[in-house]
Amino acid sequence: MTGLFPRDRVEVAPGAVHVPEWLSVERQRELVAACREWARGPVPLRHTRLPGGGVMSVRTVCLGWHWQPYRYARTADDVNGARVAEFPGWLAELGRSAVTEAYGGDGGSGDGGAGAVYAPDAALVNFYDGDARMGMHQDKEERCAAPVVSLSLGDTCVFRFGNPEGRGRPSTDVRLASGDLFVFGGPSRFAYHGVPKVLPETADPAVGLLGGRLNITLRETGLGAGRRAADDQR
């Protein structure tokens, strides 16, 4: 509980569900420790350079597939050319539990089994210091419309969740605190979203992150063995 009263679970938009305080403090500590290990490589934490020459203020490390605007590859050709770290099975299990928690087994489209069949194979771990921001964008490099799972660790942020049509309104600002779960799929899978602000010194020191915010997003890329490898898509 982050305050005097517990925060309520909210469906922010159809298929977009915020579950406050889903992760225990112990699980948060474990995830922070894992993020530190992933940040050491084989592909280290880095500021992503955009095609127009700009540099993202967040720092990112990837698992399973390496994301760079606007494609996935097995190797980090924009960093050091190394193959990214494997996507761990335990993280996929956590993702399935998250989707089940958000939808009760219903993937936002009435199929009744999204949690059981969810098969994330890529993770983006973003680190926000006090000045970092994320502009409004869509997650649309994936070849399937499976939900995106977002886990928050450390400082609270303002998470702006918009609509699939454009970066403007309507949008809703949600405060995501350490341990919170946010899942978006179904009609909201391609909604624009961003982080306009991080609130410094709001983290519980018990989670092991004294400053800044970590965000772990799990995605199902659709780039399975039967598809042409993203490495060859140039």
JSON list of C-alpha atoms in Angstrom, two decimals:
[
{"chain": "A", "resi": 1, "resn": "MET", "atom": "CA", "xyz": [0.00, 0.00, 0.00]},
{"chain": "A", "resi": 2, "resn": "THR", "atom": "CA", "xyz": [1.56, 3.30, -1.12]},
{"chain": "A", "resi": 3, "resn": "GLY", "atom": "CA", "xyz": [-0.72, 5.53, 0.96]},
{"chain": "A", "resi": 4, "resn": "LEU", "atom": "CA", "xyz": [-3.35, 5.48, 3.67]},
{"chain": "A", "resi": 5, "resn": "PHE", "atom": "CA", "xyz": [-5.85, 3.79, 1.35]},
{"chain": "A", "resi": 6, "resn": "PRO", "atom": "CA", "xyz": [-5.24, 1.11, -1.28]},
{"chain": "A", "resi": 7, "resn": "ARG", "atom": "CA", "xyz": [-5.46, 2.20, -4.91]},
{"chain": "A", "resi": 8, "resn": "ASP", "atom": "CA", "xyz": [-8.19, 0.61, -6.98]},
{"chain": "A", "resi": 9, "resn": "ARG", "atom": "CA", "xyz": [-7.75, -1.52, -10.04]},
{"chain": "A", "resi": 10, "resn": "VAL", "atom": "CA", "xyz": [-8.93, 0.47, -13.09]},
{"chain": "A", "resi": 11, "resn": "GLU", "atom": "CA", "xyz": [-9.77, -0.30, -16.70]},
{"chain": "A", "resi": 12, "resn": "VAL", "atom": "CA", "xyz": [-8.38, 2.90, -18.21]},
{"chain": "A", "resi": 13, "resn": "ALA", "atom": "CA", "xyz": [-9.71, 2.08, -21.69]},
{"chain": "A", "resi": 14, "resn": "PRO", "atom": "CA", "xyz": [-11.16, -1.09, -23.25]},
{"chain": "A", "resi": 15, "resn": "GLY", "atom": "CA", "xyz": [-8.40, -3.69, -22.92]},
{"chain": "A", "resi": 16, "resn": "ALA", "atom": "CA", "xyz": [-6.11, -1.39, -20.89]},
{"chain": "A", "resi": 17, "resn": "VAL", "atom": "CA", "xyz": [-5.94, -2.40, -17.22]},
{"chain": "A", "resi": 18, "resn": "HIS", "atom": "CA", "xyz": [-3.99, -0.87, -14.33]},
{"chain": "A", "resi": 19, "resn": "VAL", "atom": "CA", "xyz": [-3.42, -3.20, -11.36]},
{"chain": "A", "resi": 20, "resn": "PRO", "atom": "CA", "xyz": [-1.73, -1.28, -8.51]},
{"chain": "A", "resi": 21, "resn": "GLU", "atom": "CA", "xyz": [0.76, -3.00, -6.20]},
{"chain": "A", "resi": 22, "resn": "TRP", "atom": "CA", "xyz": [0.70, -6.28, -8.11]},
{"chain": "A", "resi": 23, "resn": "LEU", "atom": "CA", "xyz": [4.33, -7.15, -7.38]},
{"chain": "A", "resi": 24, "resn": "SER", "atom": "CA", "xyz": [5.42, -7.86, -3.82]},
{"chain": "A", "resi": 25, "resn": "VAL", "atom": "CA", "xyz": [8.39, -5.91, -2.45]},
{"chain": "A", "resi": 26, "resn": "GLU", "atom": "CA", "xyz": [10.43, -9.12, -2.55]},
{"chain": "A", "resi": 27, "resn": "ARG", "atom": "CA", "xyz": [9.59, -9.70, -6.22]},
{"chain": "A", "resi": 28, "resn": "GLN", "atom": "CA", "xyz": [10.44, -6.08, -6.99]},
{"chain": "A", "resi": 29, "resn": "ARG", "atom": "CA", "xyz": [13.87, -6.53, -5.41]},
{"chain": "A", "resi": 30, "resn": "GLU", "atom": "CA", "xyz": [14.44, -9.63, -7.51]},
{"chain": "A", "resi": 31, "resn": "LEU", "atom": "CA", "xyz": [13.50, -7.78, -10.68]},
{"chain": "A", "resi": 32, "resn": "VAL", "atom": "CA", "xyz": [15.74, -4.81, -9.84]},
{"chain": "A", "resi": 33, "resn": "ALA", "atom": "CA", "xyz": [18.65, -7.21, -9.32]},
{"chain": "A", "resi": 34, "resn": "ALA", "atom": "CA", "xyz": [17.88, -8.92, -12.63]},
{"chain": "A", "resi": 35, "resn": "CYS", "atom": "CA", "xyz": [17.76, -5.55, -14.42]},
{"chain": "A", "resi": 36, "resn": "ARG", "atom": "CA", "xyz": [21.20, -4.68, -13.05]},
{"chain": "A", "resi": 37, "resn": "GLU", "atom": "CA", "xyz": [22.56, -7.95, -14.41]},
{"chain": "A", "resi": 38, "resn": "TRP", "atom": "CA", "xyz": [20.96, -7.45, -17.83]},
{"chain": "A", "resi": 39, "resn": "ALA", "atom": "CA", "xyz": [22.34, -3.90, -18.00]},
{"chain": "A", "resi": 40, "resn": "ARG", "atom": "CA", "xyz": [25.90, -5.30, -17.86]},
{"chain": "A", "resi": 41, "resn": "GLY", "atom": "CA", "xyz": [25.53, -7.00, -21.22]},
{"chain": "A", "resi": 42, "resn": "PRO", "atom": "CA", "xyz": [26.26, -8.71, -23.53]},
{"chain": "A", "resi": 43, "resn": "VAL", "atom": "CA", "xyz": [24.56, -5.59, -24.91]},
{"chain": "A", "resi": 44, "resn": "PRO", "atom": "CA", "xyz": [24.81, -2.87, -22.28]},
{"chain": "A", "resi": 45, "resn": "LEU", "atom": "CA", "xyz": [22.25, -0.28, -21.26]},
{"chain": "A", "resi": 46, "resn": "ARG", "atom": "CA", "xyz": [22.29, 2.52, -23.85]},
{"chain": "A", "resi": 47, "resn": "HIS", "atom": "CA", "xyz": [20.56, 5.67, -25.09]},
{"chain": "A", "resi": 48, "resn": "THR", "atom": "CA", "xyz": [18.76, 4.73, -28.32]},
{"chain": "A", "resi": 49, "resn": "ARG", "atom": "CA", "xyz": [19.54, 6.93, -31.31]},
{"chain": "A", "resi": 50, "resn": "LEU", "atom": "CA", "xyz": [16.54, 7.80, -33.48]},
{"chain": "A", "resi": 51, "resn": "PRO", "atom": "CA", "xyz": [16.64, 7.82, -37.30]},
{"chain": "A", "resi": 52, "resn": "GLY", "atom": "CA", "xyz": [16.36, 11.63, -37.36]},
{"chain": "A", "resi": 53, "resn": "GLY", "atom": "CA", "xyz": [19.49, 11.99, -35.23]},
{"chain": "A", "resi": 54, "resn": "GLY", "atom": "CA", "xyz": [17.85, 12.54, -31.86]},
{"chain": "A", "resi": 55, "resn": "VAL", "atom": "CA", "xyz": [18.74, 10.48, -28.80]},
{"chain": "A", "resi": 56, "resn": "MET", "atom": "CA", "xyz": [16.17, 9.09, -26.38]},
{"chain": "A", "resi": 57, "resn": "SER", "atom": "CA", "xyz": [16.52, 10.33, -22.80]},
{"chain": "A", "resi": 58, "resn": "VAL", "atom": "CA", "xyz": [15.71, 6.91, -21.35]},
{"chain": "A", "resi": 59, "resn": "ARG", "atom": "CA", "xyz": [18.35, 4.19, -21.38]},
{"chain": "A", "resi": 60, "resn": "THR", "atom": "CA", "xyz": [17.34, 0.76, -22.67]},
{"chain": "A", "resi": 61, "resn": "VAL", "atom": "CA", "xyz": [18.51, -2.84, -22.66]},
{"chain": "A", "resi": 62, "resn": "CYS", "atom": "CA", "xyz": [16.68, -5.62, -24.50]},
{"chain": "A", "resi": 63, "resn": "LEU", "atom": "CA", "xyz": [16.13, -9.34, -24.00]},
{"chain": "A", "resi": 64, "resn": "GLY", "atom": "CA", "xyz": [15.26, -11.95, -26.61]},
{"chain": "A", "resi": 65, "resn": "TRP", "atom": "CA", "xyz": [15.12, -9.49, -29.49]},
{"chain": "A", "resi": 66, "resn": "HIS", "atom": "CA", "xyz": [16.96, -6.19, -29.77]},
{"chain": "A", "resi": 67, "resn": "TRP", "atom": "CA", "xyz": [14.70, -3.24, -30.57]},
{"chain": "A", "resi": 68, "resn": "GLN", "atom": "CA", "xyz": [15.90, -0.25, -32.47]},
{"chain": "A", "resi": 69, "resn": "PRO", "atom": "CA", "xyz": [13.70, 2.16, -34.40]},
{"chain": "A", "resi": 70, "resn": "TYR", "atom": "CA", "xyz": [11.78, 0.63, -35.96]},
{"chain": "A", "resi": 71, "resn": "ARG", "atom": "CA", "xyz": [12.56, -3.08, -36.10]},
{"chain": "A", "resi": 72, "resn": "TYR", "atom": "CA", "xyz": [13.73, -6.08, -34.11]},
{"chain": "A", "resi": 73, "resn": "ALA", "atom": "CA", "xyz": [16.96, -8.02, -34.64]},
{"chain": "A", "resi": 74, "resn": "ARG", "atom": "CA", "xyz": [18.86, -10.71, -32.77]},
{"chain": "A", "resi": 75, "resn": "THR", "atom": "CA", "xyz": [22.04, -8.64, -32.72]},
{"chain": "A", "resi": 76, "resn": "ALA", "atom": "CA", "xyz": [22.52, -5.07, -31.49]},
{"chain": "A", "resi": 77, "resn": "ASP", "atom": "CA", "xyz": [24.00, -3.62, -34.67]},
{"chain": "A", "resi": 78, "resn": "ASP", "atom": "CA", "xyz": [23.49, -0.07, -33.39]},
{"chain": "A", "resi": 79, "resn": "VAL", "atom": "CA", "xyz": [25.46, -0.74, -30.18]},
{"chain": "A", "resi": 80, "resn": "ASN", "atom": "CA", "xyz": [28.22, -3.36, -30.29]},
{"chain": "A", "resi": 81, "resn": "GLY", "atom": "CA", "xyz": [27.01, -6.02, -32.71]},
{"chain": "A", "resi": 82, "resn": "ALA", "atom": "CA", "xyz": [26.57, -8.61, -29.96]},
{"chain": "A", "resi": 83, "resn": "ARG", "atom": "CA", "xyz": [23.64, -10.99, -29.77]},
{"chain": "A", "resi": 84, "resn": "VAL", "atom": "CA", "xyz": [21.19, -9.88, -27.11]},
{"chain": "A", "resi": 85, "resn": "ALA", "atom": "CA", "xyz": [20.67, -11.86, -23.90]},
{"chain": "A", "resi": 86, "resn": "GLU", "atom": "CA", "xyz": [18.16, -14.68, -24.00]},
{"chain": "A", "resi": 87, "resn": "PHE", "atom": "CA", "xyz": [14.61, -14.06, -22.86]},
{"chain": "A", "resi": 88, "resn": "PRO", "atom": "CA", "xyz": [14.27, -16.08, -19.62]},
{"chain": "A", "resi": 89, "resn": "GLY", "atom": "CA", "xyz": [11.48, -18.59, -19.19]},
{"chain": "A", "resi": 90, "resn": "TRP", "atom": "CA", "xyz": [10.61, -17.30, -15.72]},
{"chain": "A", "resi": 91, "resn": "LEU", "atom": "CA", "xyz": [9.92, -13.86, -17.19]},
{"chain": "A", "resi": 92, "resn": "ALA", "atom": "CA", "xyz": [7.53, -15.39, -19.72]},
{"chain": "A", "resi": 93, "resn": "GLU", "atom": "CA", "xyz": [5.71, -17.09, -16.83]},
{"chain": "A", "resi": 94, "resn": "LEU", "atom": "CA", "xyz": [5.45, -13.75, -15.06]},
{"chain": "A", "resi": 95, "resn": "GLY", "atom": "CA", "xyz": [4.00, -12.26, -18.22]},
{"chain": "A", "resi": 96, "resn": "ARG", "atom": "CA", "xyz": [1.35, -14.98, -18.46]},
{"chain": "A", "resi": 97, "resn": "SER", "atom": "CA", "xyz": [0.42, -14.39, -14.83]},
{"chain": "A", "resi": 98, "resn": "ALA", "atom": "CA", "xyz": [0.17, -10.66, -15.54]},
{"chain": "A", "resi": 99, "resn": "VAL", "atom": "CA", "xyz": [-2.20, -11.11, -18.49]},
{"chain": "A", "resi": 100, "resn": "THR", "atom": "CA", "xyz": [-4.34, -13.51, -16.47]},
{"chain": "A", "resi": 101, "resn": "GLU", "atom": "CA", "xyz": [-4.42, -11.01, -13.60]},
{"chain": "A", "resi": 102, "resn": "ALA", "atom": "CA", "xyz": [-5.45, -8.18, -15.91]},
{"chain": "A", "resi": 103, "resn": "TYR", "atom": "CA", "xyz": [-8.06, -10.00, -17.94]},
{"chain": "A", "resi": 104, "resn": "GLY", "atom": "CA", "xyz": [-9.07, -12.96, -15.84]},
{"chain": "A", "resi": 105, "resn": "GLY", "atom": "CA", "xyz": [-8.07, -15.18, -18.75]},
{"chain": "A", "resi": 106, "resn": "ASP", "atom": "CA", "xyz": [-9.94, -12.99, -21.25]},
{"chain": "A", "resi": 107, "resn": "GLY", "atom": "CA", "xyz": [-7.63, -11.15, -23.63]},
{"chain": "A", "resi": 108, "resn": "GLY", "atom": "CA", "xyz": [-9.93, -8.19, -24.01]},
{"chain": "A", "resi": 109, "resn": "SER", "atom": "CA", "xyz": [-11.58, -9.82, -27.02]},
{"chain": "A", "resi": 110, "resn": "GLY", "atom": "CA", "xyz": [-13.63, -12.57, -25.41]},
{"chain": "A", "resi": 111, "resn": "ASP", "atom": "CA", "xyz": [-11.30, -15.43, -26.30]},
{"chain": "A", "resi": 112, "resn": "GLY", "atom": "CA", "xyz": [-11.20, -16.65, -22.70]},
{"chain": "A", "resi": 113, "resn": "GLY", "atom": "CA", "xyz": [-7.58, -17.77, -22.63]},
{"chain": "A", "resi": 114, "resn": "ALA", "atom": "CA", "xyz": [-5.14, -14.93, -23.29]},
{"chain": "A", "resi": 115, "resn": "GLY", "atom": "CA", "xyz": [-3.13, -15.55, -20.13]},
{"chain": "A", "resi": 116, "resn": "ALA", "atom": "CA", "xyz": [-2.55, -19.22, -20.91]},
{"chain": "A", "resi": 117, "resn": "VAL", "atom": "CA", "xyz": [-1.48, -18.65, -24.51]},
{"chain": "A", "resi": 118, "resn": "TYR", "atom": "CA", "xyz": [0.52, -15.45, -24.01]},
{"chain": "A", "resi": 119, "resn": "ALA", "atom": "CA", "xyz": [4.07, -16.13, -25.22]},
{"chain": "A", "resi": 120, "resn": "PRO", "atom": "CA", "xyz": [6.28, -13.06, -24.81]},
{"chain": "A", "resi": 121, "resn": "ASP", "atom": "CA", "xyz": [9.69, -13.41, -26.44]},
{"chain": "A", "resi": 122, "resn": "ALA", "atom": "CA", "xyz": [11.10, -9.88, -26.09]},
{"chain": "A", "resi": 123, "resn": "ALA", "atom": "CA", "xyz": [11.53, -7.42, -23.25]},
{"chain": "A", "resi": 124, "resn": "LEU", "atom": "CA", "xyz": [12.55, -3.78, -23.26]},
{"chain": "A", "resi": 125, "resn": "VAL", "atom": "CA", "xyz": [13.97, -2.60, -19.95]},
{"chain": "A", "resi": 126, "resn": "ASN", "atom": "CA", "xyz": [13.90, 1.20, -19.77]},
{"chain": "A", "resi": 127, "resn": "PHE", "atom": "CA", "xyz": [15.66, 3.22, -17.08]},
{"chain": "A", "resi": 128, "resn": "TYR", "atom": "CA", "xyz": [14.39, 6.74, -16.41]},
{"chain": "A", "resi": 129, "resn": "ASP", "atom": "CA", "xyz": [16.46, 9.13, -14.35]},
{"chain": "A", "resi": 130, "resn": "GLY", "atom": "CA", "xyz": [14.73, 12.21, -12.95]},
{"chain": "A", "resi": 131, "resn": "ASP", "atom": "CA", "xyz": [14.96, 14.09, -16.26]},
{"chain": "A", "resi": 132, "resn": "ALA", "atom": "CA", "xyz": [14.03, 11.29, -18.67]},
{"chain": "A", "resi": 133, "resn": "ARG", "atom": "CA", "xyz": [10.80, 11.35, -20.65]},
{"chain": "A", "resi": 134, "resn": "MET", "atom": "CA", "xyz": [9.07, 9.21, -23.26]},
{"chain": "A", "resi": 135, "resn": "GLY", "atom": "CA", "xyz": [7.08, 10.88, -26.00]},
{"chain": "A", "resi": 136, "resn": "MET", "atom": "CA", "xyz": [3.72, 9.60, -27.20]},
{"chain": "A", "resi": 137, "resn": "HIS", "atom": "CA", "xyz": [4.24, 6.57, -29.43]},
{"chain": "A", "resi": 138, "resn": "GLN", "atom": "CA", "xyz": [2.74, 3.25, -30.49]},
{"chain": "A", "resi": 139, "resn": "ASP", "atom": "CA", "xyz": [4.26, -0.20, -29.94]},
{"chain": "A", "resi": 140, "resn": "LYS", "atom": "CA", "xyz": [3.72, -1.50, -33.45]},
{"chain": "A", "resi": 141, "resn": "GLU", "atom": "CA", "xyz": [6.90, -3.27, -34.62]},
{"chain": "A", "resi": 142, "resn": "GLU", "atom": "CA", "xyz": [5.46, -6.60, -33.47]},
{"chain": "A", "resi": 143, "resn": "ARG", "atom": "CA", "xyz": [3.82, -8.94, -35.99]},
{"chain": "A", "resi": 144, "resn": "CYS", "atom": "CA", "xyz": [0.98, -9.92, -33.69]},
{"chain": "A", "resi": 145, "resn": "ALA", "atom": "CA", "xyz": [-1.53, -8.08, -31.54]},
{"chain": "A", "resi": 146, "resn": "ALA", "atom": "CA", "xyz": [-0.88, -9.91, -28.26]},
{"chain": "A", "resi": 147, "resn": "PRO", "atom": "CA", "xyz": [-1.06, -7.62, -25.20]},
{"chain": "A", "resi": 148, "resn": "VAL", "atom": "CA", "xyz": [1.89, -5.60, -23.91]},
{"chain": "A", "resi": 149, "resn": "VAL", "atom": "CA", "xyz": [2.74, -6.12, -20.23]},
{"chain": "A", "resi": 150, "resn": "SER", "atom": "CA", "xyz": [4.34, -3.22, -18.34]},
{"chain": "A", "resi": 151, "resn": "LEU", "atom": "CA", "xyz": [5.94, -3.57, -14.88]},
{"chain": "A", "resi": 152, "resn": "SER", "atom": "CA", "xyz": [7.06, -0.52, -12.90]},
{"chain": "A", "resi": 153, "resn": "LEU", "atom": "CA", "xyz": [9.92, -0.40, -10.39]},
{"chain": "A", "resi": 154, "resn": "GLY", "atom": "CA", "xyz": [11.34, 2.51, -8.38]},
{"chain": "A", "resi": 155, "resn": "ASP", "atom": "CA", "xyz": [10.10, 6.07, -8.68]},
{"chain": "A", "resi": 156, "resn": "THR", "atom": "CA", "xyz": [6.49, 6.79, -9.58]},
{"chain": "A", "resi": 157, "resn": "CYS", "atom": "CA", "xyz": [5.80, 8.19, -13.04]},
{"chain": "A", "resi": 158, "resn": "VAL", "atom": "CA", "xyz": [2.95, 9.92, -14.83]},
{"chain": "A", "resi": 159, "resn": "PHE", "atom": "CA", "xyz": [1.91, 7.51, -17.58]},
{"chain": "A", "resi": 160, "resn": "ARG", "atom": "CA", "xyz": [-0.18, 9.08, -20.33]},
{"chain": "A", "resi": 161, "resn": "PHE", "atom": "CA", "xyz": [-2.41, 6.58, -22.10]},
{"chain": "A", "resi": 162, "resn": "GLY", "atom": "CA", "xyz": [-4.05, 7.83, -25.27]},
{"chain": "A", "resi": 163, "resn": "ASN", "atom": "CA", "xyz": [-5.96, 6.33, -28.17]},
{"chain": "A", "resi": 164, "resn": "PRO", "atom": "CA", "xyz": [-5.09, 4.35, -31.32]},
{"chain": "A", "resi": 165, "resn": "GLU", "atom": "CA", "xyz": [-5.93, 7.17, -33.74]},
{"chain": "A", "resi": 166, "resn": "GLY", "atom": "CA", "xyz": [-3.29, 9.77, -32.85]},
{"chain": "A", "resi": 167, "resn": "ARG", "atom": "CA", "xyz": [-1.08, 11.40, -30.24]},
{"chain": "A", "resi": 168, "resn": "GLY", "atom": "CA", "xyz": [-3.71, 13.89, -29.11]},
{"chain": "A", "resi": 169, "resn": "ARG", "atom": "CA", "xyz": [-6.70, 13.60, -26.84]},
{"chain": "A", "resi": 170, "resn": "PRO", "atom": "CA", "xyz": [-8.55, 11.78, -25.50]},
{"chain": "A", "resi": 171, "resn": "SER", "atom": "CA", "xyz": [-5.89, 10.55, -23.11]},
{"chain": "A", "resi": 172, "resn": "THR", "atom": "CA", "xyz": [-5.73, 9.60, -19.44]},
{"chain": "A", "resi": 173, "resn": "ASP", "atom": "CA", "xyz": [-2.88, 10.26, -17.01]},
{"chain": "A", "resi": 174, "resn": "VAL", "atom": "CA", "xyz": [-2.19, 7.37, -14.63]},
{"chain": "A", "resi": 175, "resn": "ARG", "atom": "CA", "xyz": [0.34, 7.34, -11.80]},
{"chain": "A", "resi": 176, "resn": "LEU", "atom": "CA", "xyz": [2.35, 4.15, -12.01]},
{"chain": "A", "resi": 177, "resn": "ALA", "atom": "CA", "xyz": [4.14, 3.37, -8.74]},
{"chain": "A", "resi": 178, "resn": "SER", "atom": "CA", "xyz": [6.68, 0.69, -7.96]},
{"chain": "A", "resi": 179, "resn": "GLY", "atom": "CA", "xyz": [5.11, -2.75, -8.18]},
{"chain": "A", "resi": 180, "resn": "ASP", "atom": "CA", "xyz": [2.27, -1.65, -10.45]},
{"chain": "A", "resi": 181, "resn": "LEU", "atom": "CA", "xyz": [1.14, -3.67, -13.45]},
{"chain": "A", "resi": 182, "resn": "PHE", "atom": "CA", "xyz": [-0.31, -2.15, -16.63]},
{"chain": "A", "resi": 183, "resn": "VAL", "atom": "CA", "xyz": [-1.51, -4.35, -19.49]},
{"chain": "A", "resi": 184, "resn": "PHE", "atom": "CA", "xyz": [-2.89, -3.10, -22.79]},
{"chain": "A", "resi": 185, "resn": "GLY", "atom": "CA", "xyz": [-4.33, -5.25, -25.51]},
{"chain": "A", "resi": 186, "resn": "GLY", "atom": "CA", "xyz": [-7.50, -5.79, -27.50]},
{"chain": "A", "resi": 187, "resn": "PRO", "atom": "CA", "xyz": [-8.95, -2.46, -28.72]},
{"chain": "A", "resi": 188, "resn": "SER", "atom": "CA", "xyz": [-6.18, -0.56, -26.91]},
{"chain": "A", "resi": 189, "resn": "ARG", "atom": "CA", "xyz": [-3.23, -2.59, -28.16]},
{"chain": "A", "resi": 190, "resn": "PHE", "atom": "CA", "xyz": [-2.03, 0.14, -30.51]},
{"chain": "A", "resi": 191, "resn": "ALA", "atom": "CA", "xyz": [-2.96, 3.12, -28.39]},
{"chain": "A", "resi": 192, "resn": "TYR", "atom": "CA", "xyz": [-0.41, 5.94, -28.18]},
{"chain": "A", "resi": 193, "resn": "HIS", "atom": "CA", "xyz": [1.22, 6.24, -24.78]},
{"chain": "A", "resi": 194, "resn": "GLY", "atom": "CA", "xyz": [4.14, 7.98, -23.11]},
{"chain": "A", "resi": 195, "resn": "VAL", "atom": "CA", "xyz": [5.75, 9.16, -19.88]},
{"chain": "A", "resi": 196, "resn": "PRO", "atom": "CA", "xyz": [5.77, 12.96, -19.53]},
{"chain": "A", "resi": 197, "resn": "LYS", "atom": "CA", "xyz": [7.12, 13.00, -15.99]},
{"chain": "A", "resi": 198, "resn": "VAL", "atom": "CA", "xyz": [8.96, 10.96, -13.34]},
{"chain": "A", "resi": 199, "resn": "LEU", "atom": "CA", "xyz": [8.43, 11.94, -9.70]},
{"chain": "A", "resi": 200, "resn": "PRO", "atom": "CA", "xyz": [11.83, 11.86, -7.92]},
{"chain": "A", "resi": 201, "resn": "GLU", "atom": "CA", "xyz": [12.31, 10.37, -4.46]},
{"chain": "A", "resi": 202, "resn": "THR", "atom": "CA", "xyz": [9.02, 8.46, -4.51]},
{"chain": "A", "resi": 203, "resn": "ALA", "atom": "CA", "xyz": [10.51, 4.95, -4.48]},
{"chain": "A", "resi": 204, "resn": "ASP", "atom": "CA", "xyz": [10.52, 2.66, -1.47]},
{"chain": "A", "resi": 205, "resn": "PRO", "atom": "CA", "xyz": [14.22, 2.04, -0.67]},
{"chain": "A", "resi": 206, "resn": "ALA", "atom": "CA", "xyz": [13.28, -1.55, 0.16]},
{"chain": "A", "resi": 207, "resn": "VAL", "atom": "CA", "xyz": [13.02, -2.40, -3.54]},
{"chain": "A", "resi": 208, "resn": "GLY", "atom": "CA", "xyz": [16.75, -1.71, -4.00]},
{"chain": "A", "resi": 209, "resn": "LEU", "atom": "CA", "xyz": [16.51, 1.23, -6.39]},
{"chain": "A", "resi": 210, "resn": "LEU", "atom": "CA", "xyz": [17.43, 4.48, -4.67]},
{"chain": "A", "resi": 211, "resn": "GLY", "atom": "CA", "xyz": [16.75, 6.77, -7.61]},
{"chain": "A", "resi": 212, "resn": "GLY", "atom": "CA", "xyz": [15.04, 6.64, -10.98]},
{"chain": "A", "resi": 213, "resn": "ARG", "atom": "CA", "xyz": [12.45, 4.34, -12.50]},
{"chain": "A", "resi": 214, "resn": "LEU", "atom": "CA", "xyz": [12.76, 0.99, -14.22]},
{"chain": "A", "resi": 215, "resn": "ASN", "atom": "CA", "xyz": [10.06, -0.15, -16.62]},
{"chain": "A", "resi": 216, "resn": "ILE", "atom": "CA", "xyz": [10.00, -3.69, -17.98]},
{"chain": "A", "resi": 217, "resn": "THR", "atom": "CA", "xyz": [7.73, -4.19, -20.98]},
{"chain": "A", "resi": 218, "resn": "LEU", "atom": "CA", "xyz": [7.07, -7.67, -22.32]},
{"chain": "A", "resi": 219, "resn": "ARG", "atom": "CA", "xyz": [6.02, -8.18, -25.93]},
{"chain": "A", "resi": 220, "resn": "GLU", "atom": "CA", "xyz": [5.14, -11.08, -28.20]},
{"chain": "A", "resi": 221, "resn": "THR", "atom": "CA", "xyz": [6.92, -10.23, -31.45]},
{"chain": "A", "resi": 222, "resn": "GLY", "atom": "CA", "xyz": [5.41, -12.86, -33.75]},
{"chain": "A", "resi": 223, "resn": "LEU", "atom": "CA", "xyz": [8.93, -13.44, -35.12]},
{"chain": "A", "resi": 224, "resn": "GLY", "atom": "CA", "xyz": [8.92, -17.19, -34.60]},
{"chain": "A", "resi": 225, "resn": "ALA", "atom": "CA", "xyz": [11.04, -19.88, -36.21]},
{"chain": "A", "resi": 226, "resn": "GLY", "atom": "CA", "xyz": [8.66, -20.12, -39.15]},
{"chain": "A", "resi": 227, "resn": "ARG", "atom": "CA", "xyz": [9.22, -16.49, -40.10]},
{"chain": "A", "resi": 228, "resn": "ARG", "atom": "CA", "xyz": [12.19, -14.88, -41.74]},
{"chain": "A", "resi": 229, "resn": "ALA", "atom": "CA", "xyz": [14.57, -13.72, -39.06]},
{"chain": "A", "resi": 230, "resn": "ALA", "atom": "CA", "xyz": [14.47, -10.01, -38.31]},
{"chain": "A", "resi": 231, "resn": "ASP", "atom": "CA", "xyz": [18.23, -9.95, -38.76]},
{"chain": "A", "resi": 232, "resn": "ASP", "atom": "CA", "xyz": [17.71, -10.38, -42.48]},
{"chain": "A", "resi": 233, "resn": "GLN", "atom": "CA", "xyz": [15.12, -7.62, -42.79]},
{"chain": "A", "resi": 234, "resn": "ARG", "atom": "CA", "xyz": [17.25, -4.75, -43.94]}
]
